[in-house]
GROMACS .gro file of C-alpha atoms in nm:
model
  352
    1ARG     CA    1   0.002   0.004   0.016
    2LEU     CA    2   0.280   0.228   0.079
    3TYR     CA    3   0.519   0.188  -0.222
    4SER     CA    4   0.311   0.048  -0.507
    5GLU     CA    5   0.263   0.236  -0.842
    6ASP     CA    6  -0.034   0.043  -0.918
    7PRO     CA    7  -0.363   0.182  -0.785
    8GLY     CA    8  -0.544  -0.158  -0.834
    9SER     CA    9  -0.328  -0.400  -0.627
   10ALA     CA   10  -0.203  -0.099  -0.396
   11ARG     CA   11  -0.557  -0.081  -0.212
   12LYS     CA   12  -0.564  -0.457  -0.188
   13GLY     CA   13  -0.243  -0.494  -0.022
   14GLY     CA   14  -0.074  -0.644  -0.350
   15GLU     CA   15  -0.345  -0.864  -0.425
   16LEU     CA   16  -0.358  -0.946  -0.788
   17GLY     CA   17  -0.660  -1.159  -0.801
   18PHE     CA   18  -0.742  -1.449  -0.986
   19VAL     CA   19  -0.565  -1.542  -1.328
   20GLY     CA   20  -0.715  -1.741  -1.570
   21LYS     CA   21  -0.558  -2.063  -1.749
   22GLY     CA   22  -0.507  -1.847  -2.087
   23GLU     CA   23  -0.325  -1.571  -1.869
   24PHE     CA   24  -0.139  -1.789  -1.647
   25ALA     CA   25   0.193  -1.781  -1.890
   26GLU     CA   26   0.173  -1.407  -1.872
   27ALA     CA   27   0.176  -1.382  -1.495
   28VAL     CA   28   0.471  -1.659  -1.489
   29ALA     CA   29   0.674  -1.445  -1.726
   30ILE     CA   30   0.603  -1.100  -1.512
   31LEU     CA   31   0.722  -1.307  -1.178
   32ARG     CA   32   1.039  -1.450  -1.359
   33GLU     CA   33   1.103  -1.066  -1.449
   34TYR     CA   34   1.131  -0.989  -1.072
   35SER     CA   35   1.326  -1.333  -1.004
   36ILE     CA   36   1.061  -1.476  -0.823
   37VAL     CA   37   0.958  -1.802  -1.022
   38LYS     CA   38   1.195  -2.064  -1.164
   39PHE     CA   39   1.110  -2.210  -1.518
   40ASP     CA   40   1.340  -2.496  -1.475
   41GLY     CA   41   1.101  -2.672  -1.290
   42ASP     CA   42   0.752  -2.692  -1.165
   43PRO     CA   43   0.604  -2.376  -1.301
   44PHE     CA   44   0.385  -2.318  -0.982
   45GLU     CA   45   0.710  -2.358  -0.769
   46THR     CA   46   0.859  -2.022  -0.634
   47VAL     CA   47   1.171  -1.948  -0.469
   48ASP     CA   48   1.012  -1.625  -0.274
   49GLU     CA   49   0.775  -1.683   0.055
   50ASP     CA   50   0.554  -1.366  -0.030
   51ILE     CA   51   0.423  -1.540  -0.355
   52VAL     CA   52   0.139  -1.791  -0.242
   53PRO     CA   53   0.009  -1.991  -0.529
   54ILE     CA   54  -0.334  -2.136  -0.441
   55TYR     CA   55  -0.414  -2.424  -0.620
   56MET     CA   56  -0.784  -2.420  -0.789
   57HIS     CA   57  -0.998  -2.652  -0.932
   58ARG     CA   58  -0.797  -2.853  -1.221
   59PHE     CA   59  -0.557  -2.574  -1.178
   60SER     CA   60  -0.739  -2.353  -1.404
   61GLN     CA   61  -0.697  -2.053  -1.190
   62VAL     CA   62  -0.419  -1.939  -0.946
   63ALA     CA   63  -0.423  -1.644  -0.722
   64LEU     CA   64  -0.087  -1.463  -0.689
   65ARG     CA   65  -0.042  -1.214  -0.369
   66THR     CA   66   0.274  -1.034  -0.349
   67SER     CA   67   0.482  -0.784  -0.099
   68LEU     CA   68   0.702  -0.657  -0.382
   69LYS     CA   69   0.784  -0.293  -0.296
   70LYS     CA   70   0.739  -0.185  -0.643
   71VAL     CA   71   0.441  -0.302  -0.883
   72THR     CA   72   0.352  -0.150  -1.211
   73ARG     CA   73   0.022  -0.180  -1.387
   74PHE     CA   74  -0.014  -0.537  -1.546
   75ASP     CA   75  -0.039  -0.508  -1.898
   76GLN     CA   76   0.246  -0.265  -1.899
   77VAL     CA   77   0.482  -0.513  -1.754
   78VAL     CA   78   0.382  -0.793  -2.021
   79ARG     CA   79   0.478  -0.543  -2.296
   80GLU     CA   80   0.804  -0.456  -2.090
   81THR     CA   81   0.852  -0.844  -2.028
   82ALA     CA   82   0.828  -0.963  -2.365
   83HIS     CA   83   1.158  -0.788  -2.474
   84VAL     CA   84   1.300  -0.933  -2.176
   85LEU     CA   85   1.234  -1.293  -2.254
   86ARG     CA   86   1.322  -1.279  -2.604
   87ASP     CA   87   1.685  -1.213  -2.475
   88TYR     CA   88   1.685  -1.398  -2.183
   89ALA     CA   89   1.891  -1.725  -2.192
   90GLY     CA   90   1.731  -1.890  -1.915
   91PHE     CA   91   1.401  -1.899  -2.118
   92GLY     CA   92   1.441  -2.172  -2.310
   93ASP     CA   93   1.265  -2.326  -2.626
   94GLU     CA   94   1.029  -2.541  -2.367
   95ASN     CA   95   0.920  -2.214  -2.238
   96TRP     CA   96   0.803  -2.083  -2.543
   97VAL     CA   97   0.616  -2.378  -2.635
   98ALA     CA   98   0.445  -2.353  -2.290
   99LEU     CA   99   0.351  -1.993  -2.372
  100GLY     CA  100   0.189  -2.108  -2.732
  101PHE     CA  101  -0.008  -2.386  -2.505
  102GLU     CA  102  -0.155  -2.099  -2.320
  103LYS     CA  103  -0.225  -1.891  -2.627
  104SER     CA  104  -0.023  -1.597  -2.490
  105PRO     CA  105   0.011  -1.261  -2.641
  106LEU     CA  106   0.370  -1.248  -2.585
  107LEU     CA  107   0.393  -1.524  -2.861
  108GLU     CA  108   0.447  -1.216  -3.118
  109PHE     CA  109   0.805  -1.155  -2.962
  110CYS     CA  110   0.912  -1.552  -3.004
  111PRO     CA  111   1.226  -1.580  -3.160
  112THR     CA  112   1.100  -1.875  -3.399
  113GLU     CA  113   1.470  -1.850  -3.551
  114ARG     CA  114   1.634  -1.968  -3.239
  115LEU     CA  115   1.393  -2.280  -3.161
  116ASP     CA  116   1.495  -2.619  -3.288
  117GLY     CA  117   1.266  -2.839  -3.496
  118TRP     CA  118   1.106  -3.007  -3.218
  119SER     CA  119   1.010  -2.713  -3.016
  120LEU     CA  120   0.904  -2.541  -3.370
  121SER     CA  121   0.682  -2.827  -3.446
  122ALA     CA  122   0.535  -2.822  -3.112
  123LEU     CA  123   0.463  -2.467  -3.119
  124LEU     CA  124   0.321  -2.451  -3.445
  125CYS     CA  125   0.081  -2.738  -3.390
  126ASP     CA  126  -0.077  -2.491  -3.100
  127GLN     CA  127   0.014  -2.166  -3.294
  128PRO     CA  128  -0.017  -2.203  -3.677
  129LYS     CA  129   0.013  -1.826  -3.721
  130LEU     CA  130   0.341  -1.858  -3.655
  131ALA     CA  131   0.435  -2.036  -3.959
  132LYS     CA  132   0.490  -1.692  -4.163
  133CYS     CA  133   0.824  -1.636  -3.978
  134CYS     CA  134   0.893  -2.031  -3.983
  135ASP     CA  135   1.234  -2.199  -4.108
  136TRP     CA  136   1.102  -2.508  -4.234
  137GLU     CA  137   1.401  -2.676  -4.275
  138LYS     CA  138   1.476  -2.695  -3.914
  139LEU     CA  139   1.206  -2.960  -3.917
  140SER     CA  140   1.303  -3.341  -3.914
  141GLY     CA  141   1.038  -3.567  -4.098
  142ARG     CA  142   0.899  -3.674  -3.793
  143ASN     CA  143   0.855  -3.315  -3.716
  144TRP     CA  144   0.702  -3.253  -4.031
  145ALA     CA  145   0.429  -3.570  -3.992
  146GLU     CA  146   0.347  -3.448  -3.656
  147LEU     CA  147   0.286  -3.085  -3.738
  148LEU     CA  148   0.071  -3.175  -4.059
  149VAL     CA  149  -0.148  -3.440  -3.843
  150ALA     CA  150  -0.222  -3.137  -3.626
  151GLN     CA  151  -0.242  -2.856  -3.876
  152PRO     CA  152  -0.284  -3.011  -4.228
  153GLU     CA  153  -0.307  -2.651  -4.391
  154LEU     CA  154   0.001  -2.591  -4.336
  155ALA     CA  155   0.145  -2.815  -4.651
  156LYS     CA  156   0.040  -2.505  -4.844
  157ARG     CA  157   0.270  -2.277  -4.681
  158TYR     CA  158   0.594  -2.510  -4.746
  159ARG     CA  159   0.689  -2.528  -5.114
  160GLY     CA  160   1.025  -2.706  -5.102
  161ARG     CA  161   1.108  -3.071  -5.080
  162ASN     CA  162   1.363  -3.137  -4.844
  163VAL     CA  163   1.120  -3.190  -4.584
  164TRP     CA  164   0.912  -3.415  -4.732
  165GLU     CA  165   1.201  -3.632  -4.836
  166ARG     CA  166   1.306  -3.672  -4.480
  167MET     CA  167   1.013  -3.853  -4.381
  168SER     CA  168   1.072  -4.219  -4.311
  169GLY     CA  169   0.810  -4.492  -4.365
  170ARG     CA  170   0.684  -4.484  -3.997
  171ASP     CA  171   0.647  -4.115  -4.044
  172TRP     CA  172   0.421  -4.166  -4.357
  173VAL     CA  173   0.213  -4.395  -4.173
  174ALA     CA  174   0.141  -4.186  -3.867
  175LEU     CA  175   0.035  -3.907  -4.138
  176LEU     CA  176  -0.161  -4.103  -4.380
  177VAL     CA  177  -0.355  -4.286  -4.071
  178ALA     CA  178  -0.481  -3.945  -3.968
  179GLN     CA  179  -0.438  -3.744  -4.281
  180PRO     CA  180  -0.520  -3.993  -4.552
  181LYS     CA  181  -0.565  -3.707  -4.836
  182PHE     CA  182  -0.177  -3.689  -4.827
  183ALA     CA  183  -0.141  -4.018  -5.030
  184ASP     CA  184  -0.084  -3.889  -5.321
  185ARG     CA  185   0.275  -3.751  -5.190
  186CYS     CA  186   0.355  -4.029  -5.025
  187PRO     CA  187   0.696  -4.216  -5.187
  188TRP     CA  188   0.530  -4.559  -5.132
  189ARG     CA  189   0.889  -4.754  -5.157
  190LYS     CA  190   0.982  -4.620  -4.836
  191LEU     CA  191   0.709  -4.812  -4.645
  192ASN     CA  192   0.868  -5.168  -4.516
  193GLY     CA  193   0.664  -5.449  -4.405
  194GLY     CA  194   0.621  -5.324  -4.052
  195ASP     CA  195   0.481  -5.028  -4.196
  196TRP     CA  196   0.253  -5.178  -4.423
  197ALA     CA  197   0.094  -5.369  -4.130
  198ARG     CA  198   0.045  -5.068  -3.909
  199LEU     CA  199  -0.123  -4.891  -4.210
  200LEU     CA  200  -0.356  -5.129  -4.305
  201ALA     CA  201  -0.435  -5.235  -3.958
  202LEU     CA  202  -0.569  -4.875  -3.913
  203GLN     CA  203  -0.701  -4.793  -4.270
  204PRO     CA  204  -0.781  -5.132  -4.420
  205ASN     CA  205  -1.012  -4.981  -4.689
  206LYS     CA  206  -0.798  -4.681  -4.818
  207PHE     CA  207  -0.454  -4.828  -4.902
  208ALA     CA  208  -0.486  -5.189  -4.959
  209ASP     CA  209  -0.458  -5.140  -5.343
  210LYS     CA  210  -0.121  -4.954  -5.284
  211CYS     CA  211   0.039  -5.245  -5.076
  212ARG     CA  212   0.362  -5.424  -5.167
  213TRP     CA  213   0.238  -5.749  -5.021
  214LYS     CA  214   0.538  -5.932  -5.077
  215LYS     CA  215   0.725  -5.689  -4.808
  216LEU     CA  216   0.534  -5.825  -4.503
  217SER     CA  217   0.741  -6.061  -4.320
  218GLY     CA  218   0.552  -6.329  -4.117
  219LEU     CA  219   0.560  -6.150  -3.778
  220ASP     CA  220   0.414  -5.868  -4.017
  221TRP     CA  221   0.122  -6.068  -4.135
  222VAL     CA  222   0.053  -6.184  -3.799
  223ARG     CA  223   0.003  -5.856  -3.660
  224LEU     CA  224  -0.190  -5.743  -3.958
  225LEU     CA  225  -0.433  -6.058  -3.951
  226LEU     CA  226  -0.494  -5.957  -3.562
  227ALA     CA  227  -0.595  -5.642  -3.631
  228GLN     CA  228  -0.790  -5.715  -3.996
  229PRO     CA  229  -0.841  -6.129  -4.025
  230LYS     CA  230  -1.031  -6.028  -4.348
  231PHE     CA  231  -0.685  -5.967  -4.526
  232GLU     CA  232  -0.628  -6.365  -4.500
  233ASN     CA  233  -0.710  -6.433  -4.891
  234ARG     CA  234  -0.401  -6.203  -4.956
  235CYS     CA  235  -0.179  -6.339  -4.692
  236LEU     CA  236   0.148  -6.535  -4.797
  237TRP     CA  237   0.101  -6.824  -4.501
  238GLU     CA  238   0.462  -6.947  -4.617
  239LYS     CA  239   0.615  -6.683  -4.447
  240LEU     CA  240   0.502  -6.760  -4.106
  241ASP     CA  241   0.735  -6.980  -3.908
  242GLY     CA  242   0.640  -7.167  -3.583
  243ARG     CA  243   0.613  -6.877  -3.343
  244ASP     CA  244   0.430  -6.652  -3.576
  245TRP     CA  245   0.169  -6.974  -3.590
  246VAL     CA  246   0.144  -6.965  -3.206
  247TRP     CA  247   0.094  -6.598  -3.180
  248LEU     CA  248  -0.181  -6.621  -3.438
  249LEU     CA  249  -0.349  -6.909  -3.310
  250GLU     CA  250  -0.333  -6.798  -2.951
  251ASN     CA  251  -0.571  -6.526  -3.044
  252ARG     CA  252  -0.715  -6.617  -3.388
  253PRO     CA  253  -0.771  -6.987  -3.341
  254GLU     CA  254  -1.029  -6.998  -3.635
  255PHE     CA  255  -0.695  -6.960  -3.866
  256ALA     CA  256  -0.596  -7.367  -3.760
  257GLY     CA  257  -0.720  -7.480  -4.096
  258MET     CA  258  -0.413  -7.315  -4.274
  259CYS     CA  259  -0.178  -7.402  -4.037
  260PRO     CA  260   0.133  -7.648  -4.170
  261TRP     CA  261   0.171  -7.805  -3.820
  262GLU     CA  262   0.495  -7.951  -3.915
  263LYS     CA  263   0.645  -7.628  -3.851
  264LEU     CA  264   0.560  -7.616  -3.501
  265ASP     CA  265   0.865  -7.754  -3.263
  266GLY     CA  266   0.785  -7.879  -2.908
  267ARG     CA  267   0.814  -7.535  -2.741
  268ASP     CA  268   0.611  -7.402  -3.006
  269TRP     CA  269   0.341  -7.674  -2.887
  270ALA     CA  270   0.404  -7.608  -2.538
  271MET     CA  271   0.326  -7.237  -2.571
  272LEU     CA  272   0.007  -7.300  -2.796
  273LEU     CA  273  -0.126  -7.558  -2.561
  274GLY     CA  274  -0.087  -7.328  -2.249
  275LYS     CA  275  -0.307  -7.084  -2.412
  276GLN     CA  276  -0.548  -7.292  -2.615
  277PRO     CA  277  -0.551  -7.633  -2.464
  278ASP     CA  278  -0.884  -7.749  -2.539
  279ARG     CA  279  -0.851  -7.658  -2.913
  280PHE     CA  280  -0.552  -7.795  -3.016
  281THR     CA  281  -0.486  -8.088  -2.785
  282ASP     CA  282  -0.589  -8.338  -3.043
  283MET     CA  283  -0.362  -8.190  -3.321
  284CYS     CA  284  -0.029  -8.208  -3.094
  285GLN     CA  285   0.246  -8.392  -3.210
  286TRP     CA  286   0.356  -8.494  -2.870
  287ALA     CA  287   0.663  -8.672  -2.952
  288LYS     CA  288   0.830  -8.308  -3.048
  289LEU     CA  289   0.808  -8.211  -2.670
  290ASP     CA  290   1.116  -8.288  -2.468
  291GLY     CA  291   1.152  -8.233  -2.088
  292CYS     CA  292   1.162  -7.830  -2.089
  293ASP     CA  293   0.872  -7.819  -2.318
  294TRP     CA  294   0.672  -8.040  -2.061
  295VAL     CA  295   0.798  -7.806  -1.775
  296GLU     CA  296   0.646  -7.515  -1.957
  297LEU     CA  297   0.310  -7.694  -2.060
  298LEU     CA  298   0.272  -7.807  -1.696
  299GLY     CA  299   0.347  -7.475  -1.548
  300ARG     CA  300   0.078  -7.330  -1.751
  301GLN     CA  301  -0.184  -7.641  -1.754
  302PRO     CA  302  -0.113  -7.843  -1.482
  303ASP     CA  303  -0.445  -8.024  -1.427
  304LYS     CA  304  -0.486  -8.075  -1.810
  305PHE     CA  305  -0.192  -8.248  -1.897
  306GLU     CA  306  -0.048  -8.420  -1.593
  307GLU     CA  307  -0.142  -8.775  -1.696
  308ARG     CA  308  -0.027  -8.707  -2.061
  309CYS     CA  309   0.336  -8.628  -1.936
  310PRO     CA  310   0.593  -8.905  -1.982
  311TRP     CA  311   0.732  -8.887  -1.639
  312GLN     CA  312   0.906  -9.196  -1.662
  313LYS     CA  313   1.117  -9.035  -1.946
  314LEU     CA  314   1.166  -8.721  -1.744
  315LYS     CA  315   1.293  -8.895  -1.448
  316GLY     CA  316   1.488  -9.180  -1.620
  317GLY     CA  317   1.765  -8.931  -1.769
  318HIS     CA  318   1.647  -8.958  -2.149
  319CYS     CA  319   1.595  -8.572  -2.135
  320VAL     CA  320   1.980  -8.445  -2.082
  321GLU     CA  321   1.824  -8.107  -2.104
  322LEU     CA  322   1.599  -8.145  -1.790
  323LEU     CA  323   1.819  -8.037  -1.501
  324GLY     CA  324   1.751  -7.959  -1.140
  325ALA     CA  325   1.681  -7.619  -1.205
  326HIS     CA  326   1.403  -7.696  -1.429
  327TRP     CA  327   1.240  -7.926  -1.163
  328VAL     CA  328   1.305  -7.665  -0.911
  329ASN     CA  329   1.113  -7.423  -1.142
  330LEU     CA  330   0.795  -7.648  -1.185
  331ILE     CA  331   0.763  -7.786  -0.837
  332GLY     CA  332   0.803  -7.393  -0.723
  333LYS     CA  333   0.505  -7.329  -0.931
  334ARG     CA  334   0.300  -7.652  -0.912
  335PRO     CA  335   0.420  -7.838  -0.547
  336GLN     CA  336   0.186  -8.135  -0.656
  337PHE     CA  337   0.445  -8.244  -0.908
  338ALA     CA  338   0.721  -8.302  -0.640
  339LYS     CA  339   0.584  -8.676  -0.640
  340TYR     CA  340   0.752  -8.712  -0.943
  341CYS     CA  341   1.068  -8.533  -0.923
  342ASP     CA  342   1.421  -8.700  -0.994
  343TRP     CA  343   1.558  -8.559  -0.683
  344GLU     CA  344   1.905  -8.701  -0.754
  345LYS     CA  345   1.939  -8.413  -1.051
  346LEU     CA  346   1.925  -8.122  -0.779
  347ASN     CA  347   2.245  -7.990  -0.681
  348VAL     CA  348   2.315  -7.744  -0.357
  349GLU     CA  349   2.191  -7.432  -0.520
  350ASP     CA  350   1.895  -7.619  -0.665
  351TRP     CA  351   1.791  -7.706  -0.290
  352VAL     CA  352   1.903  -7.343  -0.132
   0.00000   0.00000   0.00000
């Protein structure tokens, strides 16, 4: 009340009132000018006990109370602070991006030429009007894709080719899923099998005629069929190995008629029966399972396959891979199998 030059807050003892969400960045900028608020941590964090942030519903408002000896009018400080922020080294790219999120009027003073590609992209996603002074060549392919997903009209602002050429197949997938209208610009040769699987899983109707099906590996086909089983007629089934078939059949058992069962080894059968015991028990080639496979299977399905397990074979030493550690693993999970254990295989560490 004694020293303030602001007639509004002076009468209230320094009370600046409530600052809405859209104005909070300006308030923080002002406090930064007085070296009160730190920008390198929580924007609510203060170093002056005279500043008391009061948390409101969902942080949408904050009341700032100060006993500064010199307080000028709010709008005048905003204009003066903008020039200070532009040259202040501690006010980094992330702070300008935060101002963009708050749609602050201070953005007209933003030094866009100083921002890196990531910060520039994040800022333009919220404030596309800053594109008029943008250095497009700073953007990476991923920056450009993320920017066009949020602001597709900015494609008309950029007349060059370099940024488009920097986009990888993964970047094109992210863009085409959100903005399929850019398909005429896509260099389809850049998309690998994984990119095609992701694209068709999310946009199955728009780009199937463009797909280079031979690029898809067995794993790519599994990922695609799990998301879009309608592509089974396009699938190159010979590319799927045993592990691929296990993953597919665990989640889509209706494709069992397509499976060449000879591709599955003992571990594949143990994993498949562990997830789908009722559907594939009669198809299993039991002779392929060794001791380790039985440990895996019995650990997952102890009740269904105890009688099928060749315990004498496991105990008789015919399975050289079944060591004491395997018995410990099995009995640790399923102690009811202790009666079958070949105790002589356990060493001191196993007993411990």
